Amino acid sequence: MSSDQNVTDQRISIEIQTQYEDTQSNPDEHRFVFSYHIHIKNQGPQDIQLLRRHWTITDGNGQVREVEGEGVIGEQPEIQANDEYNYTSGAILETEVGSMHGYYTMCFPDGESFKVDIPVFTLAKPSSLH
């Protein structure tokens, strides 16, 4: 399991932990399944709402896939000031190593929207990186 963290100008902290899902993967069929757990903490003085997500997923062969849509895991969570939100999702790659990065589109109660960058994080089958 690996972990990365990012804190934005809006005082939103994003921590990411990844895990290779061995029981759902099938290397013989080039199917490598990864889960990622995202911890979002609103350290700012205002409530926020997560409206949209945009991911860029790159596998070890350099194949790039873009994924975007409303909210996360079917929700558009409101995160109170000094509160947090957690969710787990997943990605399937054709290689044992890849990466993801992207951004969330969020808004304040007055409707002003802003982007929160999600830095690059690695998806890797254990022992695939030295």
mmCIF file of C-alpha atoms in Angstrom:
data_model
loop_
_atom_site.group_PDB
_atom_site.id
_atom_site.type_symbol
_atom_site.label_atom_id
_atom_site.label_comp_id
_atom_site.label_asym_id
_atom_site.label_seq_id
_atom_site.Cartn_x
_atom_site.Cartn_y
_atom_site.Cartn_z
ATOM 1 C CA MET A 1 0.000 0.000 0.000
ATOM 2 C CA SER A 2 1.352 3.441 -0.865
ATOM 3 C CA SER A 3 0.259 6.897 0.231
ATOM 4 C CA ASP A 4 0.470 10.444 -1.191
ATOM 5 C CA GLN A 5 -0.873 13.747 0.119
ATOM 6 C CA ASN A 6 -1.689 17.155 -1.396
ATOM 7 C CA VAL A 7 -2.895 20.375 0.287
ATOM 8 C CA THR A 8 -4.455 23.079 -1.911
ATOM 9 C CA ASP A 9 -4.766 26.859 -1.665
ATOM 10 C CA GLN A 10 -8.360 26.347 -0.497
ATOM 11 C CA ARG A 11 -6.959 24.328 2.416
ATOM 12 C CA ILE A 12 -8.257 21.015 1.150
ATOM 13 C CA SER A 13 -6.052 18.053 1.942
ATOM 14 C CA ILE A 14 -6.163 14.952 -0.239
ATOM 15 C CA GLU A 15 -4.499 11.733 0.867
ATOM 16 C CA ILE A 16 -4.395 8.690 -1.413
ATOM 17 C CA GLN A 17 -3.643 5.086 -0.544
ATOM 18 C CA THR A 18 -3.463 2.434 -3.237
ATOM 19 C CA GLN A 19 -3.618 -1.326 -3.145
ATOM 20 C CA TYR A 20 -3.190 -4.105 -5.690
ATOM 21 C CA GLU A 21 -6.215 -6.415 -5.696
ATOM 22 C CA ASP A 22 -4.642 -9.823 -6.289
ATOM 23 C CA THR A 23 -7.853 -11.855 -6.064
ATOM 24 C CA GLN A 24 -9.566 -9.739 -8.763
ATOM 25 C CA SER A 25 -6.545 -9.609 -11.078
ATOM 26 C CA ASN A 26 -5.534 -12.065 -13.796
ATOM 27 C CA PRO A 27 -1.995 -11.364 -15.078
ATOM 28 C CA ASP A 28 -2.317 -14.069 -17.779
ATOM 29 C CA GLU A 29 -5.140 -11.997 -19.297
ATOM 30 C CA HIS A 30 -3.338 -8.663 -18.713
ATOM 31 C CA ARG A 31 -5.875 -7.663 -16.059
ATOM 32 C CA PHE A 32 -4.397 -5.835 -13.077
ATOM 33 C CA VAL A 33 -6.945 -4.455 -10.612
ATOM 34 C CA PHE A 34 -6.108 -1.677 -8.164
ATOM 35 C CA SER A 35 -8.147 0.036 -5.494
ATOM 36 C CA TYR A 36 -7.499 3.538 -4.270
ATOM 37 C CA HIS A 37 -8.769 5.066 -1.059
ATOM 38 C CA ILE A 38 -9.166 8.840 -1.071
ATOM 39 C CA HIS A 39 -9.321 10.904 2.110
ATOM 40 C CA ILE A 40 -10.451 14.508 1.540
ATOM 41 C CA LYS A 41 -10.209 16.908 4.465
ATOM 42 C CA ASN A 42 -11.725 20.385 4.312
ATOM 43 C CA GLN A 43 -9.376 22.454 6.480
ATOM 44 C CA GLY A 44 -10.898 25.734 5.311
ATOM 45 C CA PRO A 45 -13.511 27.986 6.937
ATOM 46 C CA GLN A 46 -16.294 27.250 4.401
ATOM 47 C CA ASP A 47 -18.310 24.174 3.512
ATOM 48 C CA ILE A 48 -17.594 22.724 0.063
ATOM 49 C CA GLN A 49 -19.252 20.297 -2.314
ATOM 50 C CA LEU A 50 -17.497 17.895 -4.687
ATOM 51 C CA LEU A 51 -19.292 18.250 -8.029
ATOM 52 C CA ARG A 52 -17.148 16.436 -10.615
ATOM 53 C CA ARG A 53 -14.044 14.308 -11.046
ATOM 54 C CA HIS A 54 -11.546 14.047 -13.884
ATOM 55 C CA TRP A 55 -8.914 11.288 -13.987
ATOM 56 C CA THR A 56 -6.056 10.626 -16.372
ATOM 57 C CA ILE A 57 -5.029 6.975 -16.072
ATOM 58 C CA THR A 58 -1.811 5.816 -17.749
ATOM 59 C CA ASP A 59 -0.688 2.190 -17.886
ATOM 60 C CA GLY A 60 2.865 0.886 -18.165
ATOM 61 C CA ASN A 61 2.601 0.789 -21.977
ATOM 62 C CA GLY A 62 1.837 4.503 -22.103
ATOM 63 C CA GLN A 63 -1.841 3.968 -22.949
ATOM 64 C CA VAL A 64 -3.843 6.915 -21.579
ATOM 65 C CA ARG A 65 -7.498 6.835 -20.598
ATOM 66 C CA GLU A 66 -9.531 9.838 -19.462
ATOM 67 C CA VAL A 67 -12.420 9.359 -17.043
ATOM 68 C CA GLU A 68 -14.730 12.134 -15.956
ATOM 69 C CA GLY A 69 -18.167 12.496 -14.524
ATOM 70 C CA GLU A 70 -20.368 13.821 -11.791
ATOM 71 C CA GLY A 71 -19.221 13.341 -8.211
ATOM 72 C CA VAL A 72 -17.513 10.221 -6.932
ATOM 73 C CA ILE A 73 -19.009 6.745 -6.434
ATOM 74 C CA GLY A 74 -22.448 8.090 -7.300
ATOM 75 C CA GLU A 75 -22.328 10.935 -4.767
ATOM 76 C CA GLN A 76 -21.700 14.669 -4.798
ATOM 77 C CA PRO A 77 -20.702 14.931 -1.166
ATOM 78 C CA GLU A 78 -20.891 18.114 0.863
ATOM 79 C CA ILE A 79 -17.905 18.419 3.163
ATOM 80 C CA GLN A 80 -18.390 20.732 6.126
ATOM 81 C CA ALA A 81 -15.609 23.079 7.245
ATOM 82 C CA ASN A 82 -13.060 21.109 9.293
ATOM 83 C CA ASP A 83 -14.671 17.826 8.299
ATOM 84 C CA GLU A 84 -13.623 15.017 5.971
ATOM 85 C CA TYR A 85 -14.908 12.588 3.372
ATOM 86 C CA ASN A 86 -13.537 9.164 2.438
ATOM 87 C CA TYR A 87 -14.265 6.859 -0.460
ATOM 88 C CA THR A 88 -12.744 3.888 -2.226
ATOM 89 C CA SER A 89 -12.818 3.203 -5.940
ATOM 90 C CA GLY A 90 -10.752 1.253 -8.424
ATOM 91 C CA ALA A 91 -8.981 1.065 -11.749
ATOM 92 C CA ILE A 92 -8.172 -1.814 -14.070
ATOM 93 C CA LEU A 93 -4.943 -1.721 -16.072
ATOM 94 C CA GLU A 94 -3.451 -3.997 -18.713
ATOM 95 C CA THR A 95 -0.021 -3.681 -17.048
ATOM 96 C CA GLU A 96 1.243 -4.287 -13.511
ATOM 97 C CA VAL A 97 2.319 -0.651 -13.129
ATOM 98 C CA GLY A 98 0.555 2.588 -13.984
ATOM 99 C CA SER A 99 -0.327 5.996 -12.645
ATOM 100 C CA MET A 100 -3.271 8.297 -12.124
ATOM 101 C CA HIS A 101 -3.750 12.015 -11.622
ATOM 102 C CA GLY A 102 -6.548 14.463 -12.098
ATOM 103 C CA TYR A 103 -8.709 17.012 -10.359
ATOM 104 C CA TYR A 104 -12.001 17.545 -8.591
ATOM 105 C CA THR A 105 -14.325 20.404 -9.415
ATOM 106 C CA MET A 106 -15.744 21.703 -6.153
ATOM 107 C CA CYS A 107 -17.853 24.666 -5.123
ATOM 108 C CA PHE A 108 -18.524 26.886 -2.134
ATOM 109 C CA PRO A 109 -22.082 27.501 -0.831
ATOM 110 C CA ASP A 110 -22.283 30.733 -2.896
ATOM 111 C CA GLY A 111 -21.858 28.655 -6.077
ATOM 112 C CA GLU A 112 -18.262 29.725 -6.807
ATOM 113 C CA SER A 113 -16.502 26.695 -8.266
ATOM 114 C CA PHE A 114 -12.812 25.809 -8.142
ATOM 115 C CA LYS A 115 -10.529 22.923 -9.078
ATOM 116 C CA VAL A 116 -8.545 20.810 -6.668
ATOM 117 C CA ASP A 117 -5.585 19.123 -8.345
ATOM 118 C CA ILE A 118 -4.880 15.501 -7.491
ATOM 119 C CA PRO A 119 -1.156 14.819 -7.925
ATOM 120 C CA VAL A 120 0.186 11.793 -9.770
ATOM 121 C CA PHE A 121 0.087 8.587 -7.766
ATOM 122 C CA THR A 122 1.387 5.160 -8.706
ATOM 123 C CA LEU A 123 -0.568 1.947 -9.125
ATOM 124 C CA ALA A 124 1.839 -0.980 -8.833
ATOM 125 C CA LYS A 125 1.658 -4.677 -8.229
ATOM 126 C CA PRO A 126 3.909 -5.513 -5.241
ATOM 127 C CA SER A 127 7.496 -6.322 -6.265
ATOM 128 C CA SER A 128 6.953 -4.849 -9.750
ATOM 129 C CA LEU A 129 8.985 -1.748 -8.841
ATOM 130 C CA HIS A 130 12.492 -1.976 -7.495
#
